[in-house]
Amino acid sequence: MLLTIVAFIVALGILIAVHEYGHYRVAVACGVKVLRFSV
């Protein structure tokens, strides 16, 4: 049970990081100056 919860949290964290990286890439592609990338 604990392993399932930990795996879910890790997977969710990875998905969120990839999603936010997508925002970063689109901003850069549109010419927006990005000073910092964080999740």
N, CA, C and O atoms as a Tripos MOL2 file, in Angstrom:
@<TRIPOS>MOLECULE
protein
  156   155    39     0     0
PROTEIN
NO_CHARGES

@<TRIPOS>ATOM
      1 N           0.8250   -1.1940    0.0000 N.3       1 MET1
      2 CA          0.0000    0.0000    0.0000 C.3       1 MET1
      3 C           0.8720    1.2610    0.0000 C.2       1 MET1
      4 O           0.6360    2.1850   -0.7790 O.2       1 MET1
      5 N           1.8720    1.2920    0.8730 N.am      2 LEU2
      6 CA          2.7490    2.4600    0.9520 C.3       2 LEU2
      7 C           3.5220    2.6450   -0.3500 C.2       2 LEU2
      8 O           3.7030    3.7720   -0.8120 O.2       2 LEU2
      9 N           3.9770    1.5470   -0.9380 N.am      3 LEU3
     10 CA          4.7070    1.6250   -2.2000 C.3       3 LEU3
     11 C           3.8250    2.2020   -3.2990 C.2       3 LEU3
     12 O           4.3040    2.9740   -4.1300 O.2       3 LEU3
     13 N           2.5680    1.8470   -3.3180 N.am      4 THR4
     14 CA          1.6320    2.3680   -4.3110 C.3       4 THR4
     15 C           1.4740    3.8750   -4.1590 C.2       4 THR4
     16 O           1.4600    4.6030   -5.1520 O.2       4 THR4
     17 N           1.3570    4.3370   -2.9370 N.am      5 ILE5
     18 CA          1.2030    5.7740   -2.6880 C.3       5 ILE5
     19 C           2.4600    6.5300   -3.1020 C.2       5 ILE5
     20 O           2.3740    7.5770   -3.7440 O.2       5 ILE5
     21 N           3.6160    6.0080   -2.7410 N.am      6 VAL6
     22 CA          4.8810    6.6500   -3.1080 C.3       6 VAL6
     23 C           5.0410    6.6740   -4.6210 C.2       6 VAL6
     24 O           5.4440    7.6940   -5.1790 O.2       6 VAL6
     25 N           4.7330    5.5740   -5.2930 N.am      7 ALA7
     26 CA          4.8380    5.5140   -6.7520 C.3       7 ALA7
     27 C           3.8910    6.5150   -7.4010 C.2       7 ALA7
     28 O           4.2500    7.1530   -8.3910 O.2       7 ALA7
     29 N           2.6960    6.6600   -6.8600 N.am      8 PHE8
     30 CA          1.7320    7.6220   -7.3900 C.3       8 PHE8
     31 C           2.2490    9.0480   -7.2430 C.2       8 PHE8
     32 O           2.1500    9.8460   -8.1740 O.2       8 PHE8
     33 N           2.7960    9.3650   -6.0850 N.am      9 ILE9
     34 CA          3.3120   10.7190   -5.8500 C.3       9 ILE9
     35 C           4.4870   11.0180   -6.7740 C.2       9 ILE9
     36 O           4.5820   12.1180   -7.3180 O.2       9 ILE9
     37 N           5.3760   10.0570   -6.9540 N.am     10 VAL10
     38 CA          6.5180   10.2430   -7.8560 C.3      10 VAL10
     39 C           6.0380   10.4260   -9.2910 C.2      10 VAL10
     40 O           6.5060   11.3250   -9.9880 O.2      10 VAL10
     41 N           5.1130    9.5860   -9.7360 N.am     11 ALA11
     42 CA          4.5890    9.6920  -11.1010 C.3      11 ALA11
     43 C           3.8880   11.0270  -11.3060 C.2      11 ALA11
     44 O           4.0540   11.6590  -12.3500 O.2      11 ALA11
     45 N           3.1150   11.4570  -10.3340 N.am     12 LEU12
     46 CA          2.4260   12.7380  -10.4350 C.3      12 LEU12
     47 C           3.4270   13.8860  -10.4960 C.2      12 LEU12
     48 O           3.2430   14.8310  -11.2620 O.2      12 LEU12
     49 N           4.4700   13.8080   -9.7050 N.am     13 GLY13
     50 CA          5.5130   14.8300   -9.7290 C.3      13 GLY13
     51 C           6.1990   14.9180  -11.0780 C.2      13 GLY13
     52 O           6.4750   16.0130  -11.5680 O.2      13 GLY13
     53 N           6.4750   13.7690  -11.6830 N.am     14 ILE14
     54 CA          7.1000   13.7500  -13.0090 C.3      14 ILE14
     55 C           6.1620   14.3530  -14.0420 C.2      14 ILE14
     56 O           6.5890   15.1480  -14.8790 O.2      14 ILE14
     57 N           4.8920   13.9830  -13.9920 N.am     15 LEU15
     58 CA          3.9210   14.5390  -14.9360 C.3      15 LEU15
     59 C           3.8080   16.0510  -14.7950 C.2      15 LEU15
     60 O           3.7470   16.7590  -15.8000 O.2      15 LEU15
     61 N           3.7810   16.5470  -13.5880 N.am     16 ILE16
     62 CA          3.6890   17.9900  -13.3660 C.3      16 ILE16
     63 C           4.9390   18.6920  -13.8860 C.2      16 ILE16
     64 O           4.8440   19.7490  -14.5080 O.2      16 ILE16
     65 N           6.1070   18.1120  -13.6340 N.am     17 ALA17
     66 CA          7.3540   18.7100  -14.1080 C.3      17 ALA17
     67 C           7.3930   18.7780  -15.6280 C.2      17 ALA17
     68 O           7.7990   19.7950  -16.1910 O.2      17 ALA17
     69 N           6.9770   17.7130  -16.2950 N.am     18 VAL18
     70 CA          6.9470   17.7000  -17.7630 C.3      18 VAL18
     71 C           5.9450   18.7290  -18.2780 C.2      18 VAL18
     72 O           6.2190   19.4210  -19.2590 O.2      18 VAL18
     73 N           4.8030   18.8360  -17.6350 N.am     19 HIS19
     74 CA          3.7830   19.8060  -18.0250 C.3      19 HIS19
     75 C           4.3260   21.2340  -17.9080 C.2      19 HIS19
     76 O           4.1550   22.0410  -18.8220 O.2      19 HIS19
     77 N           4.9670   21.5380  -16.8040 N.am     20 GLU20
     78 CA          5.5120   22.8840  -16.5960 C.3      20 GLU20
     79 C           6.6590   23.1590  -17.5600 C.2      20 GLU20
     80 O           6.8260   24.2940  -18.0060 O.2      20 GLU20
     81 N           7.4500   22.1420  -17.8890 N.am     21 TYR21
     82 CA          8.5140   22.3120  -18.8760 C.3      21 TYR21
     83 C           7.9200   22.6640  -20.2340 C.2      21 TYR21
     84 O           8.5180   23.4250  -20.9960 O.2      21 TYR21
     85 N           6.7570   22.1190  -20.5390 N.am     22 GLY22
     86 CA          6.0580   22.4770  -21.7730 C.3      22 GLY22
     87 C           5.7060   23.9500  -21.7990 C.2      22 GLY22
     88 O           5.8500   24.6010  -22.8340 O.2      22 GLY22
     89 N           5.2430   24.4900  -20.6740 N.am     23 HIS23
     90 CA          4.9700   25.9290  -20.5920 C.3      23 HIS23
     91 C           6.2440   26.7280  -20.8510 C.2      23 HIS23
     92 O           6.2210   27.7320  -21.5630 O.2      23 HIS23
     93 N           7.3380   26.2840  -20.2780 N.am     24 TYR24
     94 CA          8.6250   26.9500  -20.4720 C.3      24 TYR24
     95 C           9.0260   26.9600  -21.9450 C.2      24 TYR24
     96 O           9.4230   27.9950  -22.4800 O.2      24 TYR24
     97 N           8.9190   25.8010  -22.5950 N.am     25 ARG25
     98 CA          9.3180   25.7070  -24.0100 C.3      25 ARG25
     99 C           8.4550   26.5980  -24.8970 C.2      25 ARG25
    100 O           8.9700   27.2340  -25.8160 O.2      25 ARG25
    101 N           7.1590   26.6510  -24.6370 N.am     26 VAL26
    102 CA          6.2670   27.5000  -25.4300 C.3      26 VAL26
    103 C           6.6080   28.9660  -25.2030 C.2      26 VAL26
    104 O           6.6200   29.7510  -26.1520 O.2      26 VAL26
    105 N           6.8820   29.3430  -23.9680 N.am     27 ALA27
    106 CA          7.2480   30.7330  -23.6830 C.3      27 ALA27
    107 C           8.5180   31.1200  -24.4290 C.2      27 ALA27
    108 O           8.5840   32.1980  -25.0200 O.2      27 ALA27
    109 N           9.5170   30.2600  -24.4060 N.am     28 VAL28
    110 CA         10.7640   30.5350  -25.1200 C.3      28 VAL28
    111 C          10.5070   30.6080  -26.6240 C.2      28 VAL28
    112 O          11.0480   31.4820  -27.3000 O.2      28 VAL28
    113 N           9.6970   29.7080  -27.1460 N.am     29 ALA29
    114 CA          9.3940   29.6950  -28.5780 C.3      29 ALA29
    115 C           8.6490   30.9570  -29.0090 C.2      29 ALA29
    116 O           8.7680   31.3910  -30.1540 O.2      29 ALA29
    117 N           7.8840   31.5420  -28.0940 N.am     30 CYS30
    118 CA          7.1280   32.7670  -28.4010 C.3      30 CYS30
    119 C           7.9370   34.0230  -28.1220 C.2      30 CYS30
    120 O           7.4280   35.1320  -28.2810 O.2      30 CYS30
    121 N           9.1740   33.8690  -27.7130 N.am     31 GLY31
    122 CA         10.0480   35.0130  -27.5000 C.3      31 GLY31
    123 C           9.9560   35.6520  -26.1270 C.2      31 GLY31
    124 O          10.4580   36.7580  -25.9290 O.2      31 GLY31
    125 N           9.3340   34.9890  -25.1920 N.am     32 VAL32
    126 CA          9.2350   35.5180  -23.8320 C.3      32 VAL32
    127 C          10.5560   35.2500  -23.1070 C.2      32 VAL32
    128 O          11.0720   34.1330  -23.1390 O.2      32 VAL32
    129 N          11.0950   36.2790  -22.4570 N.am     33 LYS33
    130 CA         12.3320   36.1010  -21.7050 C.3      33 LYS33
    131 C          12.0050   35.3800  -20.3930 C.2      33 LYS33
    132 O          11.2600   35.8930  -19.5590 O.2      33 LYS33
    133 N          12.5630   34.2060  -20.2310 N.am     34 VAL34
    134 CA         12.3100   33.4030  -19.0320 C.3      34 VAL34
    135 C          13.5140   33.5420  -18.1080 C.2      34 VAL34
    136 O          14.6270   33.1470  -18.4560 O.2      34 VAL34
    137 N          13.2800   34.1010  -16.9380 N.am     35 LEU35
    138 CA         14.3680   34.3110  -15.9870 C.3      35 LEU35
    139 C          14.6260   33.0880  -15.1200 C.2      35 LEU35
    140 O          15.7570   32.8450  -14.7000 O.2      35 LEU35
    141 N          13.5690   32.3140  -14.8520 N.am     36 ARG36
    142 CA         13.7190   31.1720  -13.9470 C.3      36 ARG36
    143 C          12.6700   30.1200  -14.2790 C.2      36 ARG36
    144 O          11.5160   30.4430  -14.5590 O.2      36 ARG36
    145 N          13.0840   28.8610  -14.2450 N.am     37 PHE37
    146 CA         12.1440   27.7530  -14.4090 C.3      37 PHE37
    147 C          12.0790   27.0040  -13.0940 C.2      37 PHE37
    148 O          13.1040   26.5870  -12.5540 O.2      37 PHE37
    149 N          10.8790   26.8390  -12.5860 N.am     38 SER38
    150 CA         10.7230   26.0780  -11.3480 C.3      38 SER38
    151 C           9.3880   25.3590  -11.3580 C.2      38 SER38
    152 O           8.4790   25.7070  -12.1130 O.2      38 SER38
    153 N           9.2880   24.3610  -10.5150 N.am     39 VAL39
    154 CA          8.0490   23.5910  -10.4030 C.3      39 VAL39
    155 C           7.4860   23.8200   -9.0240 C.2      39 VAL39
    156 O           6.4350   23.2730   -8.6870 O.2      39 VAL39
@<TRIPOS>BOND
     1     1     2 1
     2     2     3 1
     3     3     4 2
     4     3     5 am
     5     5     6 1
     6     6     7 1
     7     7     8 2
     8     7     9 am
     9     9    10 1
    10    10    11 1
    11    11    12 2
    12    11    13 am
    13    13    14 1
    14    14    15 1
    15    15    16 2
    16    15    17 am
    17    17    18 1
    18    18    19 1
    19    19    20 2
    20    19    21 am
    21    21    22 1
    22    22    23 1
    23    23    24 2
    24    23    25 am
    25    25    26 1
    26    26    27 1
    27    27    28 2
    28    27    29 am
    29    29    30 1
    30    30    31 1
    31    31    32 2
    32    31    33 am
    33    33    34 1
    34    34    35 1
    35    35    36 2
    36    35    37 am
    37    37    38 1
    38    38    39 1
    39    39    40 2
    40    39    41 am
    41    41    42 1
    42    42    43 1
    43    43    44 2
    44    43    45 am
    45    45    46 1
    46    46    47 1
    47    47    48 2
    48    47    49 am
    49    49    50 1
    50    50    51 1
    51    51    52 2
    52    51    53 am
    53    53    54 1
    54    54    55 1
    55    55    56 2
    56    55    57 am
    57    57    58 1
    58    58    59 1
    59    59    60 2
    60    59    61 am
    61    61    62 1
    62    62    63 1
    63    63    64 2
    64    63    65 am
    65    65    66 1
    66    66    67 1
    67    67    68 2
    68    67    69 am
    69    69    70 1
    70    70    71 1
    71    71    72 2
    72    71    73 am
    73    73    74 1
    74    74    75 1
    75    75    76 2
    76    75    77 am
    77    77    78 1
    78    78    79 1
    79    79    80 2
    80    79    81 am
    81    81    82 1
    82    82    83 1
    83    83    84 2
    84    83    85 am
    85    85    86 1
    86    86    87 1
    87    87    88 2
    88    87    89 am
    89    89    90 1
    90    90    91 1
    91    91    92 2
    92    91    93 am
    93    93    94 1
    94    94    95 1
    95    95    96 2
    96    95    97 am
    97    97    98 1
    98    98    99 1
    99    99   100 2
   100    99   101 am
   101   101   102 1
   102   102   103 1
   103   103   104 2
   104   103   105 am
   105   105   106 1
   106   106   107 1
   107   107   108 2
   108   107   109 am
   109   109   110 1
   110   110   111 1
   111   111   112 2
   112   111   113 am
   113   113   114 1
   114   114   115 1
   115   115   116 2
   116   115   117 am
   117   117   118 1
   118   118   119 1
   119   119   120 2
   120   119   121 am
   121   121   122 1
   122   122   123 1
   123   123   124 2
   124   123   125 am
   125   125   126 1
   126   126   127 1
   127   127   128 2
   128   127   129 am
   129   129   130 1
   130   130   131 1
   131   131   132 2
   132   131   133 am
   133   133   134 1
   134   134   135 1
   135   135   136 2
   136   135   137 am
   137   137   138 1
   138   138   139 1
   139   139   140 2
   140   139   141 am
   141   141   142 1
   142   142   143 1
   143   143   144 2
   144   143   145 am
   145   145   146 1
   146   146   147 1
   147   147   148 2
   148   147   149 am
   149   149   150 1
   150   150   151 1
   151   151   152 2
   152   151   153 am
   153   153   154 1
   154   154   155 1
   155   155   156 2
@<TRIPOS>SUBSTRUCTURE
     1 MET1         2 RESIDUE 1 A MET
     2 LEU2         6 RESIDUE 1 A LEU
     3 LEU3        10 RESIDUE 1 A LEU
     4 THR4        14 RESIDUE 1 A THR
     5 ILE5        18 RESIDUE 1 A ILE
     6 VAL6        22 RESIDUE 1 A VAL
     7 ALA7        26 RESIDUE 1 A ALA
     8 PHE8        30 RESIDUE 1 A PHE
     9 ILE9        34 RESIDUE 1 A ILE
    10 VAL10       38 RESIDUE 1 A VAL
    11 ALA11       42 RESIDUE 1 A ALA
    12 LEU12       46 RESIDUE 1 A LEU
    13 GLY13       50 RESIDUE 1 A GLY
    14 ILE14       54 RESIDUE 1 A ILE
    15 LEU15       58 RESIDUE 1 A LEU
    16 ILE16       62 RESIDUE 1 A ILE
    17 ALA17       66 RESIDUE 1 A ALA
    18 VAL18       70 RESIDUE 1 A VAL
    19 HIS19       74 RESIDUE 1 A HIS
    20 GLU20       78 RESIDUE 1 A GLU
    21 TYR21       82 RESIDUE 1 A TYR
    22 GLY22       86 RESIDUE 1 A GLY
    23 HIS23       90 RESIDUE 1 A HIS
    24 TYR24       94 RESIDUE 1 A TYR
    25 ARG25       98 RESIDUE 1 A ARG
    26 VAL26      102 RESIDUE 1 A VAL
    27 ALA27      106 RESIDUE 1 A ALA
    28 VAL28      110 RESIDUE 1 A VAL
    29 ALA29      114 RESIDUE 1 A ALA
    30 CYS30      118 RESIDUE 1 A CYS
    31 GLY31      122 RESIDUE 1 A GLY
    32 VAL32      126 RESIDUE 1 A VAL
    33 LYS33      130 RESIDUE 1 A LYS
    34 VAL34      134 RESIDUE 1 A VAL
    35 LEU35      138 RESIDUE 1 A LEU
    36 ARG36      142 RESIDUE 1 A ARG
    37 PHE37      146 RESIDUE 1 A PHE
    38 SER38      150 RESIDUE 1 A SER
    39 VAL39      154 RESIDUE 1 A VAL
